[in-house]
Every structure is written in C-alpha cells, then in structure tokens.
PDB file of C-alpha atoms in Angstrom:
ATOM      1  CA  UNK A   1      -4.290   2.552  71.254  1.00 80.00           C
ATOM      2  CA  UNK A   2      -7.520   3.342  72.767  1.00 93.00           C
ATOM      3  CA  UNK A   3      -8.851   6.885  71.595  1.00 96.00           C
ATOM      4  CA  UNK A   4     -11.671   8.298  73.394  1.00 98.00           C
ATOM      5  CA  UNK A   5     -13.899  11.138  71.303  1.00 98.00           C
ATOM      6  CA  UNK A   6     -14.307  14.145  73.408  1.00 98.00           C
ATOM      7  CA  UNK A   7     -16.170  16.350  70.457  1.00 98.00           C
ATOM      8  CA  UNK A   8     -17.204  15.332  67.196  1.00 98.00           C
ATOM      9  CA  UNK A   9     -18.631  18.058  64.565  1.00 97.00           C
ATOM     10  CA  UNK A  10     -16.523  16.659  61.510  1.00 96.00           C
ATOM     11  CA  UNK A  11     -18.235  13.206  61.193  1.00 96.00           C
ATOM     12  CA  UNK A  12     -21.478  12.508  63.479  1.00 96.00           C
ATOM     13  CA  UNK A  13     -22.160   8.802  62.639  1.00 96.00           C
ATOM     14  CA  UNK A  14     -18.500   7.680  63.320  1.00 96.00           C
ATOM     15  CA  UNK A  15     -19.049   8.625  66.859  1.00 97.00           C
ATOM     16  CA  UNK A  16     -20.330  10.342  69.826  1.00 97.00           C
ATOM     17  CA  UNK A  17     -18.333  11.758  72.839  1.00 97.00           C
ATOM     18  CA  UNK A  18     -17.233   9.568  75.198  1.00 97.00           C
ATOM     19  CA  UNK A  19     -16.995   6.934  73.042  1.00 97.00           C
ATOM     20  CA  UNK A  20     -13.490   5.014  71.936  1.00 97.00           C
ATOM     21  CA  UNK A  21     -12.989   4.391  68.160  1.00 97.00           C
ATOM     22  CA  UNK A  22     -11.511   2.270  66.032  1.00 96.00           C
ATOM     23  CA  UNK A  23      -8.694   2.901  63.202  1.00 96.00           C
ATOM     24  CA  UNK A  24     -11.826   2.913  61.026  1.00 96.00           C
ATOM     25  CA  UNK A  25     -14.030   5.495  63.144  1.00 97.00           C
ATOM     26  CA  UNK A  26     -10.811   7.437  63.217  1.00 97.00           C
ATOM     27  CA  UNK A  27      -9.637   7.980  59.752  1.00 97.00           C
ATOM     28  CA  UNK A  28     -13.564   9.345  59.255  1.00 97.00           C
ATOM     29  CA  UNK A  29     -13.119  11.568  62.226  1.00 98.00           C
ATOM     30  CA  UNK A  30     -10.092  13.107  60.199  1.00 98.00           C
ATOM     31  CA  UNK A  31     -11.245  12.644  56.667  1.00 96.00           C
ATOM     32  CA  UNK A  32     -10.862  15.325  53.986  1.00 96.00           C
ATOM     33  CA  UNK A  33     -14.363  17.053  53.143  1.00 93.00           C
ATOM     34  CA  UNK A  34     -16.487  15.225  50.232  1.00 88.00           C
ATOM     35  CA  UNK A  35     -15.533  18.418  47.579  1.00 85.00           C
ATOM     36  CA  UNK A  36     -11.605  18.071  48.280  1.00 82.00           C
ATOM     37  CA  UNK A  37     -10.804  16.609  44.951  1.00 75.00           C
ATOM     38  CA  UNK A  38     -12.697  19.626  42.840  1.00 78.00           C
ATOM     39  CA  UNK A  39     -10.273  22.598  44.874  1.00 84.00           C
ATOM     40  CA  UNK A  40      -7.820  22.462  47.482  1.00 91.00           C
ATOM     41  CA  UNK A  41      -8.016  21.925  51.162  1.00 96.00           C
ATOM     42  CA  UNK A  42      -5.183  22.751  53.124  1.00 98.00           C
ATOM     43  CA  UNK A  43      -4.936  21.357  56.533  1.00 98.00           C
ATOM     44  CA  UNK A  44      -1.470  21.795  58.508  1.00 98.00           C
ATOM     45  CA  UNK A  45      -0.706  18.939  60.860  1.00 97.00           C
ATOM     46  CA  UNK A  46       1.642  20.066  64.188  1.00 96.00           C
ATOM     47  CA  UNK A  47       2.528  18.647  67.656  1.00 95.00           C
ATOM     48  CA  UNK A  48       2.964  20.746  70.487  1.00 95.00           C
ATOM     49  CA  UNK A  49       3.801  20.986  74.555  1.00 95.00           C
ATOM     50  CA  UNK A  50       1.151  22.429  76.731  1.00 95.00           C
ATOM     51  CA  UNK A  51       3.499  25.295  76.844  1.00 93.00           C
ATOM     52  CA  UNK A  52       3.613  25.797  73.254  1.00 91.00           C
ATOM     53  CA  UNK A  53       6.803  24.059  72.196  1.00 91.00           C
ATOM     54  CA  UNK A  54       6.825  22.377  68.580  1.00 91.00           C
ATOM     55  CA  UNK A  55      10.125  21.250  68.686  1.00 87.00           C
ATOM     56  CA  UNK A  56      12.174  19.521  71.833  1.00 84.00           C
ATOM     57  CA  UNK A  57      15.869  20.587  72.842  1.00 83.00           C
ATOM     58  CA  UNK A  58      17.209  18.620  70.311  1.00 82.00           C
ATOM     59  CA  UNK A  59      15.373  20.976  67.450  1.00 79.00           C
ATOM     60  CA  UNK A  60      13.063  18.439  66.015  1.00 84.00           C
ATOM     61  CA  UNK A  61       9.428  17.724  67.070  1.00 86.00           C
ATOM     62  CA  UNK A  62       9.963  13.797  67.299  1.00 81.00           C
ATOM     63  CA  UNK A  63      11.523  14.530  70.849  1.00 84.00           C
ATOM     64  CA  UNK A  64       8.042  15.714  72.194  1.00 91.00           C
ATOM     65  CA  UNK A  65       5.732  13.521  70.189  1.00 88.00           C
ATOM     66  CA  UNK A  66       3.731  10.629  71.589  1.00 94.00           C
ATOM     67  CA  UNK A  67       2.418   7.282  70.080  1.00 93.00           C
ATOM     68  CA  UNK A  68      -0.856   8.634  69.680  1.00 94.00           C
ATOM     69  CA  UNK A  69       0.605  11.744  67.942  1.00 95.00           C
ATOM     70  CA  UNK A  70       2.743   9.282  65.565  1.00 96.00           C
ATOM     71  CA  UNK A  71      -0.865   7.145  65.123  1.00 96.00           C
ATOM     72  CA  UNK A  72      -2.325  10.680  63.564  1.00 97.00           C
ATOM     73  CA  UNK A  73       0.884  12.065  61.803  1.00 97.00           C
ATOM     74  CA  UNK A  74       0.881   8.721  59.675  1.00 97.00           C
ATOM     75  CA  UNK A  75      -3.153   8.774  59.188  1.00 98.00           C
ATOM     76  CA  UNK A  76      -3.082  12.454  58.178  1.00 98.00           C
ATOM     77  CA  UNK A  77      -0.222  11.615  55.227  1.00 98.00           C
ATOM     78  CA  UNK A  78      -2.451   8.565  54.305  1.00 97.00           C
ATOM     79  CA  UNK A  79      -5.602  10.890  53.616  1.00 97.00           C
ATOM     80  CA  UNK A  80      -3.526  13.488  51.584  1.00 97.00           C
ATOM     81  CA  UNK A  81      -2.405  13.847  48.061  1.00 97.00           C
ATOM     82  CA  UNK A  82       0.602  15.799  49.198  1.00 98.00           C
ATOM     83  CA  UNK A  83       2.936  16.757  51.909  1.00 98.00           C
ATOM     84  CA  UNK A  84       3.684  20.624  51.488  1.00 98.00           C
ATOM     85  CA  UNK A  85       6.881  21.614  53.583  1.00 98.00           C
ATOM     86  CA  UNK A  86       9.652  24.057  54.078  1.00 96.00           C
ATOM     87  CA  UNK A  87      13.347  23.388  53.236  1.00 95.00           C
ATOM     88  CA  UNK A  88      14.235  24.432  56.634  1.00 93.00           C
ATOM     89  CA  UNK A  89      12.227  21.936  57.786  1.00 93.00           C
ATOM     90  CA  UNK A  90      13.165  18.758  55.609  1.00 95.00           C
ATOM     91  CA  UNK A  91      16.933  19.570  56.906  1.00 93.00           C
ATOM     92  CA  UNK A  92      16.028  19.585  60.283  1.00 90.00           C
ATOM     93  CA  UNK A  93      13.727  16.786  60.504  1.00 91.00           C
ATOM     94  CA  UNK A  94      15.549  14.664  58.036  1.00 91.00           C
ATOM     95  CA  UNK A  95      12.754  14.062  55.442  1.00 94.00           C
ATOM     96  CA  UNK A  96      12.541  11.375  53.311  1.00 95.00           C
ATOM     97  CA  UNK A  97       9.955  10.600  50.437  1.00 96.00           C
ATOM     98  CA  UNK A  98       6.931   9.312  52.507  1.00 97.00           C
ATOM     99  CA  UNK A  99       5.471   5.836  52.546  1.00 96.00           C
ATOM    100  CA  UNK A 100       1.949   4.950  53.247  1.00 96.00           C
ATOM    101  CA  UNK A 101       2.173   3.019  56.754  1.00 95.00           C
ATOM    102  CA  UNK A 102       0.910  -0.368  56.197  1.00 95.00           C
ATOM    103  CA  UNK A 103      -2.012   0.236  59.164  1.00 96.00           C
ATOM    104  CA  UNK A 104      -3.803   2.841  56.850  1.00 96.00           C
ATOM    105  CA  UNK A 105      -3.026   1.674  53.347  1.00 92.00           C
ATOM    106  CA  UNK A 106      -6.679   0.699  52.763  1.00 94.00           C
ATOM    107  CA  UNK A 107      -7.445   4.378  52.931  1.00 95.00           C
ATOM    108  CA  UNK A 108      -6.011   5.424  49.331  1.00 95.00           C
ATOM    109  CA  UNK A 109      -8.828   6.295  47.159  1.00 91.00           C
ATOM    110  CA  UNK A 110      -8.621   5.041  43.675  1.00 90.00           C
ATOM    111  CA  UNK A 111      -7.727   8.404  42.065  1.00 87.00           C
ATOM    112  CA  UNK A 112      -4.416   8.492  44.372  1.00 92.00           C
ATOM    113  CA  UNK A 113      -1.360   6.766  44.384  1.00 92.00           C
ATOM    114  CA  UNK A 114      -0.457   4.232  47.038  1.00 95.00           C
ATOM    115  CA  UNK A 115       2.189   7.385  48.374  1.00 97.00           C
ATOM    116  CA  UNK A 116       1.653  10.877  48.724  1.00 97.00           C
ATOM    117  CA  UNK A 117       3.665  13.281  46.855  1.00 98.00           C
ATOM    118  CA  UNK A 118       6.834  15.388  49.051  1.00 98.00           C
ATOM    119  CA  UNK A 119       6.734  19.015  47.701  1.00 98.00           C
ATOM    120  CA  UNK A 120       9.250  20.821  49.326  1.00 98.00           C
ATOM    121  CA  UNK A 121       9.288  24.645  49.442  1.00 97.00           C
ATOM    122  CA  UNK A 122      12.724  26.267  48.707  1.00 96.00           C
ATOM    123  CA  UNK A 123      13.604  29.697  47.289  1.00 95.00           C
ATOM    124  CA  UNK A 124      17.491  28.488  47.376  1.00 96.00           C
ATOM    125  CA  UNK A 125      16.584  24.921  45.172  1.00 96.00           C
ATOM    126  CA  UNK A 126      18.955  23.399  47.998  1.00 92.00           C
ATOM    127  CA  UNK A 127      17.540  19.879  49.162  1.00 92.00           C
ATOM    128  CA  UNK A 128      19.283  17.731  51.397  1.00 90.00           C
ATOM    129  CA  UNK A 129      20.128  14.086  49.863  1.00 90.00           C
ATOM    130  CA  UNK A 130      17.456  12.490  52.366  1.00 92.00           C
ATOM    131  CA  UNK A 131      14.518  13.988  50.051  1.00 94.00           C
ATOM    132  CA  UNK A 132      16.754  13.642  46.720  1.00 91.00           C
ATOM    133  CA  UNK A 133      17.063   9.942  47.014  1.00 89.00           C
ATOM    134  CA  UNK A 134      14.413   7.953  45.872  1.00 86.00           C
ATOM    135  CA  UNK A 135      12.723   4.987  47.540  1.00 87.00           C
ATOM    136  CA  UNK A 136      11.483   1.484  46.550  1.00 87.00           C
ATOM    137  CA  UNK A 137       7.561   1.950  47.014  1.00 91.00           C
ATOM    138  CA  UNK A 138       7.478   5.203  48.342  1.00 95.00           C
ATOM    139  CA  UNK A 139       5.986   8.383  46.818  1.00 96.00           C
ATOM    140  CA  UNK A 140       7.291  11.117  44.716  1.00 96.00           C
ATOM    141  CA  UNK A 141       9.329  14.090  45.663  1.00 97.00           C
ATOM    142  CA  UNK A 142       8.694  17.908  43.796  1.00 97.00           C
ATOM    143  CA  UNK A 143      10.818  21.162  44.619  1.00 98.00           C
ATOM    144  CA  UNK A 144       8.531  24.507  44.659  1.00 98.00           C
ATOM    145  CA  UNK A 145      10.896  27.105  44.116  1.00 98.00           C
ATOM    146  CA  UNK A 146      12.076  30.421  42.540  1.00 97.00           C
ATOM    147  CA  UNK A 147      14.219  32.202  39.965  1.00 96.00           C
ATOM    148  CA  UNK A 148      16.493  33.566  42.754  1.00 96.00           C
ATOM    149  CA  UNK A 149      17.684  30.256  43.352  1.00 96.00           C
ATOM    150  CA  UNK A 150      19.893  30.638  40.212  1.00 96.00           C
ATOM    151  CA  UNK A 151      20.645  28.718  37.108  1.00 96.00           C
ATOM    152  CA  UNK A 152      23.097  26.596  38.901  1.00 96.00           C
ATOM    153  CA  UNK A 153      21.064  25.409  41.544  1.00 95.00           C
ATOM    154  CA  UNK A 154      18.462  24.869  39.616  1.00 96.00           C
ATOM    155  CA  UNK A 155      20.309  22.630  36.849  1.00 96.00           C
ATOM    156  CA  UNK A 156      21.533  20.587  39.759  1.00 95.00           C
ATOM    157  CA  UNK A 157      17.960  20.157  41.271  1.00 95.00           C
ATOM    158  CA  UNK A 158      16.683  19.019  37.609  1.00 96.00           C
ATOM    159  CA  UNK A 159      19.201  16.926  37.287  1.00 95.00           C
ATOM    160  CA  UNK A 160      18.556  15.123  40.738  1.00 94.00           C
ATOM    161  CA  UNK A 161      14.558  15.421  40.191  1.00 95.00           C
ATOM    162  CA  UNK A 162      14.525  15.502  36.726  1.00 95.00           C
ATOM    163  CA  UNK A 163      12.925  18.635  34.955  1.00 96.00           C
ATOM    164  CA  UNK A 164       9.304  18.069  35.359  1.00 96.00           C
ATOM    165  CA  UNK A 165       9.720  17.671  39.122  1.00 96.00           C
ATOM    166  CA  UNK A 166      11.237  21.296  39.951  1.00 97.00           C
ATOM    167  CA  UNK A 167       8.623  23.641  39.268  1.00 98.00           C
ATOM    168  CA  UNK A 168       9.637  27.446  39.107  1.00 97.00           C
ATOM    169  CA  UNK A 169       7.098  29.937  40.413  1.00 96.00           C
ATOM    170  CA  UNK A 170       8.251  33.697  40.496  1.00 90.00           C
ATOM    171  CA  UNK A 171      11.039  35.404  40.673  1.00 94.00           C
ATOM    172  CA  UNK A 172      12.184  36.306  44.232  1.00 94.00           C
ATOM    173  CA  UNK A 173      10.132  33.608  46.328  1.00 93.00           C
ATOM    174  CA  UNK A 174       7.356  31.112  46.041  1.00 96.00           C
ATOM    175  CA  UNK A 175       3.968  32.815  46.916  1.00 96.00           C
ATOM    176  CA  UNK A 176       1.583  30.204  48.583  1.00 96.00           C
ATOM    177  CA  UNK A 177      -1.286  30.776  45.948  1.00 96.00           C
ATOM    178  CA  UNK A 178       1.104  29.922  43.225  1.00 97.00           C
ATOM    179  CA  UNK A 179       2.349  26.960  45.462  1.00 97.00           C
ATOM    180  CA  UNK A 180      -1.248  25.378  45.752  1.00 97.00           C
ATOM    181  CA  UNK A 181      -2.028  26.277  41.972  1.00 96.00           C
ATOM    182  CA  UNK A 182       1.100  24.315  40.727  1.00 97.00           C
ATOM    183  CA  UNK A 183      -0.320  21.411  43.454  1.00 97.00           C
ATOM    184  CA  UNK A 184      -3.776  21.520  42.076  1.00 96.00           C
ATOM    185  CA  UNK A 185      -2.713  21.623  38.371  1.00 95.00           C
ATOM    186  CA  UNK A 186      -1.142  17.833  38.900  1.00 96.00           C
ATOM    187  CA  UNK A 187      -4.582  16.695  40.912  1.00 94.00           C
ATOM    188  CA  UNK A 188      -2.866  17.084  44.262  1.00 96.00           C
ATOM    189  CA  UNK A 189      -5.540  19.144  46.190  1.00 96.00           C
ATOM    190  CA  UNK A 190      -5.373  17.271  49.746  1.00 97.00           C
ATOM    191  CA  UNK A 191      -2.857  19.485  50.839  1.00 98.00           C
ATOM    192  CA  UNK A 192      -1.111  18.530  54.164  1.00 98.00           C
ATOM    193  CA  UNK A 193       1.363  21.451  55.410  1.00 98.00           C
ATOM    194  CA  UNK A 194       3.984  19.942  57.686  1.00 97.00           C
ATOM    195  CA  UNK A 195       5.424  23.433  58.460  1.00 89.00           C
ATOM    196  CA  UNK A 196       7.831  24.810  59.350  1.00 90.00           C
ATOM    197  CA  UNK A 197       6.816  28.022  61.000  1.00 94.00           C
ATOM    198  CA  UNK A 198       6.952  30.410  58.259  1.00 95.00           C
ATOM    199  CA  UNK A 199       5.359  28.459  55.632  1.00 96.00           C
ATOM    200  CA  UNK A 200       2.314  28.023  57.817  1.00 97.00           C
ATOM    201  CA  UNK A 201       2.464  31.534  58.379  1.00 97.00           C
ATOM    202  CA  UNK A 202       2.244  32.393  54.638  1.00 97.00           C
ATOM    203  CA  UNK A 203      -0.549  30.320  54.263  1.00 97.00           C
ATOM    204  CA  UNK A 204      -2.365  31.483  57.036  1.00 97.00           C
ATOM    205  CA  UNK A 205      -1.592  35.504  56.308  1.00 97.00           C
ATOM    206  CA  UNK A 206      -2.692  34.684  52.945  1.00 97.00           C
ATOM    207  CA  UNK A 207      -6.222  32.947  54.318  1.00 96.00           C
ATOM    208  CA  UNK A 208      -5.163  29.387  52.274  1.00 97.00           C
ATOM    209  CA  UNK A 209      -5.118  27.331  55.280  1.00 98.00           C
ATOM    210  CA  UNK A 210      -8.770  25.401  56.258  1.00 97.00           C
ATOM    211  CA  UNK A 211      -8.003  23.662  59.022  1.00 98.00           C
ATOM    212  CA  UNK A 212      -5.021  23.118  61.663  1.00 98.00           C
ATOM    213  CA  UNK A 213      -4.902  19.465  63.043  1.00 98.00           C
ATOM    214  CA  UNK A 214      -2.833  20.004  66.428  1.00 98.00           C
ATOM    215  CA  UNK A 215      -1.610  17.608  68.811  1.00 97.00           C
ATOM    216  CA  UNK A 216      -0.947  18.617  72.481  1.00 97.00           C
ATOM    217  CA  UNK A 217       1.719  16.436  74.238  1.00 96.00           C
ATOM    218  CA  UNK A 218       0.772  16.154  78.018  1.00 96.00           C
ATOM    219  CA  UNK A 219       4.492  17.875  78.721  1.00 93.00           C
ATOM    220  CA  UNK A 220       6.016  21.042  79.767  1.00 93.00           C
ATOM    221  CA  UNK A 221       9.479  21.776  78.500  1.00 91.00           C
ATOM    222  CA  UNK A 222      10.196  25.528  78.924  1.00 91.00           C
ATOM    223  CA  UNK A 223      13.226  26.583  77.606  1.00 87.00           C
ATOM    224  CA  UNK A 224      13.271  28.871  74.165  1.00 85.00           C
ATOM    225  CA  UNK A 225      11.641  26.616  71.493  1.00 84.00           C
ATOM    226  CA  UNK A 226      10.006  27.271  68.233  1.00 82.00           C
ATOM    227  CA  UNK A 227       5.937  27.880  68.247  1.00 88.00           C
ATOM    228  CA  UNK A 228       4.141  27.131  65.484  1.00 93.00           C
ATOM    229  CA  UNK A 229       4.142  30.351  63.279  1.00 94.00           C
ATOM    230  CA  UNK A 230       6.886  32.521  63.069  1.00 93.00           C
ATOM    231  CA  UNK A 231       6.632  36.213  61.043  1.00 92.00           C
ATOM    232  CA  UNK A 232       4.394  39.379  61.571  1.00 95.00           C
ATOM    233  CA  UNK A 233       1.911  39.265  63.722  1.00 96.00           C
ATOM    234  CA  UNK A 234      -1.435  38.237  62.342  1.00 96.00           C
ATOM    235  CA  UNK A 235      -5.290  37.060  63.835  1.00 96.00           C
ATOM    236  CA  UNK A 236      -7.014  34.502  62.055  1.00 96.00           C
ATOM    237  CA  UNK A 237     -10.172  32.816  64.374  1.00 96.00           C
ATOM    238  CA  UNK A 238     -10.395  28.933  64.030  1.00 97.00           C
ATOM    239  CA  UNK A 239     -13.085  26.701  65.661  1.00 97.00           C
ATOM    240  CA  UNK A 240     -12.793  23.320  67.452  1.00 98.00           C
ATOM    241  CA  UNK A 241     -14.429  20.507  65.380  1.00 98.00           C
ATOM    242  CA  UNK A 242     -13.308  17.683  66.385  1.00 98.00           C
ATOM    243  CA  UNK A 243     -11.219  16.474  69.648  1.00 98.00           C
ATOM    244  CA  UNK A 244     -10.151  13.056  71.022  1.00 98.00           C
ATOM    245  CA  UNK A 245      -7.907  11.817  73.509  1.00 98.00           C
ATOM    246  CA  UNK A 246      -5.374   9.246  74.073  1.00 97.00           C
ATOM    247  CA  UNK A 247      -3.358   8.047  77.372  1.00 95.00           C
ATOM    248  CA  UNK A 248      -2.898  11.948  77.988  1.00 96.00           C
ATOM    249  CA  UNK A 249      -2.220  13.192  74.744  1.00 97.00           C
ATOM    250  CA  UNK A 250      -5.197  15.706  72.968  1.00 98.00           C
ATOM    251  CA  UNK A 251      -5.457  16.109  69.192  1.00 98.00           C
ATOM    252  CA  UNK A 252      -8.256  17.661  67.526  1.00 97.00           C
ATOM    253  CA  UNK A 253      -9.163  19.544  64.433  1.00 98.00           C
ATOM    254  CA  UNK A 254      -9.649  23.247  64.040  1.00 98.00           C
ATOM    255  CA  UNK A 255     -10.897  24.742  60.882  1.00 97.00           C
ATOM    256  CA  UNK A 256     -10.968  28.362  59.915  1.00 95.00           C
ATOM    257  CA  UNK A 257     -14.045  30.640  60.679  1.00 90.00           C
ATOM    258  CA  UNK A 258     -15.056  32.183  57.449  1.00 79.00           C
ATOM    259  CA  UNK A 259     -17.448  34.871  57.735  1.00 67.00           C
TER     260      UNK A 259
END
C-alpha cells in the first residue's frame, strides 16, 4: 500500500506534502498528543463514501471500506488504550474483543497492555455473545451502563464479564463525561470512538471530541444510509490537520477548533 501525504500539520518532521511514507511515518502522522496520558484525548474514526454514507446496503461499514481504510483502522486501534463504542454498533458490526494487528504491535507503549480494551456503552446492559466471549491474545471488555438496565440485566452482565468490568453510571443513561471519567480512572486516556452515530453525536454535543479521523472511500452509493452523526442539530468547527491518499482513498485528521 503506497500512502502519499497531501497535508501534514500533525507531525511535520515525519513527512512533507507530496512524499510517500512507510508504516513508521504513517504511525507518527496519526500519533496521539504527548500529553494524552495525562488527560483524555478522544478521537473518532469513521469511513464514509463521497456522498456521506457510513454503511453499505448491508448496514455495515465493512461493505464500503478499502484497503487503506482497513490499514488505518488497525493502526488507530493499535495506538489507543480503549475503543469506545455503542452497543447497537457492536451488534450490527458483530464486534469481538480487540487484537493489535501484528503489523502494528511494536507501537504499543510501555504503559499499555498488548491490546486495547473495548468499552461498550449500553443503556440496557444487553451485549451480544460476540463481545462477551473471551479471546486468547486479545484485550479486555468493559460495559458502561446505567441503573435503568434493571437488576436482572446487570446481574447477567456481571456473570458474563465479572463485577469489576460492569460500570454503572447514572440512573437513566450514560452521560459522555461520566463515561470518559470512568475510563480515565482506569488509566484509559487514549480513547478511540468507533460509533455509532448517536454516541458520536453525544460526544460532539458535550464538546468532548478532540478529533475526527475520517476516511473517504472513492465511491458513490446513493440510497438511504446512516450518516456519521444522528440526533438534534449542532454545529462544531473542525480544522484539517492531516490528509493522505492511497489508491484513491483519502484519509485524514480533523481537530476541534477551540476559541
């Protein structure tokens, strides 16, 4: 996979615009800020078509992604402490516990376990078997839920995951700031949100999203598909900091513009 840099304001020493980069330079371009171990840095990662669809006709993102997107997806996971994701996305995409791809295994820091944790946000505490099942050589799983799930559902989750991996936050829902506080309390500060659209909307609305990593697949699909965010209208400015291209796929980092 040949990756060409078009814009680089994230790690100027790693590559110049117009230059092709190897895996080490690509990892540097997508690196978390140096202070990310001291405060949460929340990035989201999505793939979308040129006309804005984040899923294909099968309702999954896998049907629109590309080789470059898959490589960046695995890179971003390897750099993160925790993958934060909504339960609906876990079910739709048939999530399993995360493994660091061998290609990127050397990127894990001394203060990180070998694989990122998957933290699932679910008001109902209802998780599919795919994420409940432990995997050899894979990361842990956490459930972030609330008391509205009910004692029966919470007991089932605790039996499946263990008491310490079921985190009850609030009465009727999981507020994004409470979720991040729970994660950082466990030392999970490099946060990668993979959706879904409602969870991402809540993070943006609460001004908790630091950056969006977006891949644009070079195709048009039309039809009625999900967008990246779902919920009440909002308007938050983001600035492009990185843009790379590979075989027609564009990918980059947009960071929140702070006043």
